[in-house]
């Protein structure tokens, strides 16, 4: 029996054991819904709304039922959103796969949980490197023990939270591979432990302890000083431009609305402390509530009528592209709502207009190859959107894993001034439908627009250049990458005469580009003799600057010769890690 050694995933596994854990779409009875509080919109079967008038036992039973269903459900089709109306609750919310736990206040402090809101890795022997696709948002928590746990991997944001205590980002000595804090306040100490990398943006911590390869802090209060590479802290004082993620809430008159935070520049700390956050409230009747069974035609029809979109948890197969043409359209997903393009269509496409907001979606490639999964602006986009950019928040892409998926390019950004606020673009390295010729995907992110900014960019396992940046003025704050595990041999993975492809490629014509806190790792499991010439390739121009870079040969399985161009490195079986403070 083949044995897989995956250091970035933390343990040695037989193939049978890996499949048992990774493919466990559980067959438990679906959780029984509680009656929704009065005046709750019809969100369909996969949204649970709690009210302080409900008994603690009924709330806890429902939370436990959902977690039992979702704890090991890594590639299942079930999706859940758990929403707490303003008030105080005694509860222990353990957050499993495809589960979003969120408060419905305008401020996180409007909802208080006495107990815990946590994610653990008990299902995987304390190895949290596969704790994907979940989230905690817009809550305040008084942890019963004084310390809570968020042992997470990619696509598991801890966003707009207020924790009145300490927080662990790992469990029981097992590895973890996160992660994100955004707009979050931790009153006590954060202990990152075995977390391999982490992005903290516009947050506040009491203190921070721990680092492995790449800890990046942006616009965050009490962040560690910049000491990369020892320890590997990258710290930038202010966030240059950001719009926080839109969110659902209930106002003091019990009216349901979506809050759209305002664009902010040169910020530090959380957006919500000390009063009313800046932004606009949109009544729920301005949204088409997308529920399981809705078709792409239904969705496009609602957009044509001027509606915004609120996707409830579910998996939505699309036989046509969702076309977003109206400026300021809001598309908000709950509970990891998942879009699957069928017959090779693009899942989502936008016009080159101001202020579109897309948040909380997983785009899962279909069995027929799509040239692109999401396109922001047509290829001939020329407009500028500095005052009102399009923004993407917690938007994830997946090729394979749940089944065979194929997509040439996952996300293509043609519009200028776009903001990416936490994204994971993933060609699956485990699960169903994986293989060098099965879940085929050339590029993760392609940026053609100017002045595009990325915060918390995770891109993994694509077969050619994983990020291609053609526009000028690009900025990236935190980049995490793994090269493809599965090139069968060097000949199959050659960029012309160059060994392998780049994790991050900047077009030679670019004159202005800057990035902070970048990590690229190799684990050439199918053939450890495979070599990547460099992780990053960028023009040696005065306006092109990279700060705080690291490469790692995971378990000494493969080689990266250089970090950027011909500088830095190597990372080899004998010398696993290499760092570089600046380049090219």
XYZ file of C-alpha atoms in Angstrom, residues 9 14 46 77 114 146 151 237 255 272 274 346 356 402 412 418 422 460 527 545 580:
21
model
C -0.123 18.414 6.405
C -1.512 5.344 4.480
C -29.472 25.451 5.927
C -22.169 18.796 -0.056
C -20.219 32.907 27.244
C -10.008 32.103 29.693
C -6.680 25.603 15.101
C 2.084 49.959 10.281
C -35.218 44.872 10.592
C -16.002 48.856 14.811
C -15.987 53.181 19.684
C -17.360 30.864 -16.299
C -19.031 45.567 -6.854
C -14.818 16.888 -4.141
C -8.704 36.813 -13.809
C -9.580 45.850 -7.218
C -8.475 36.965 1.812
C -1.502 26.371 -4.121
C 9.164 12.569 -7.873
C 10.387 45.554 -4.490
C 15.684 36.665 1.864
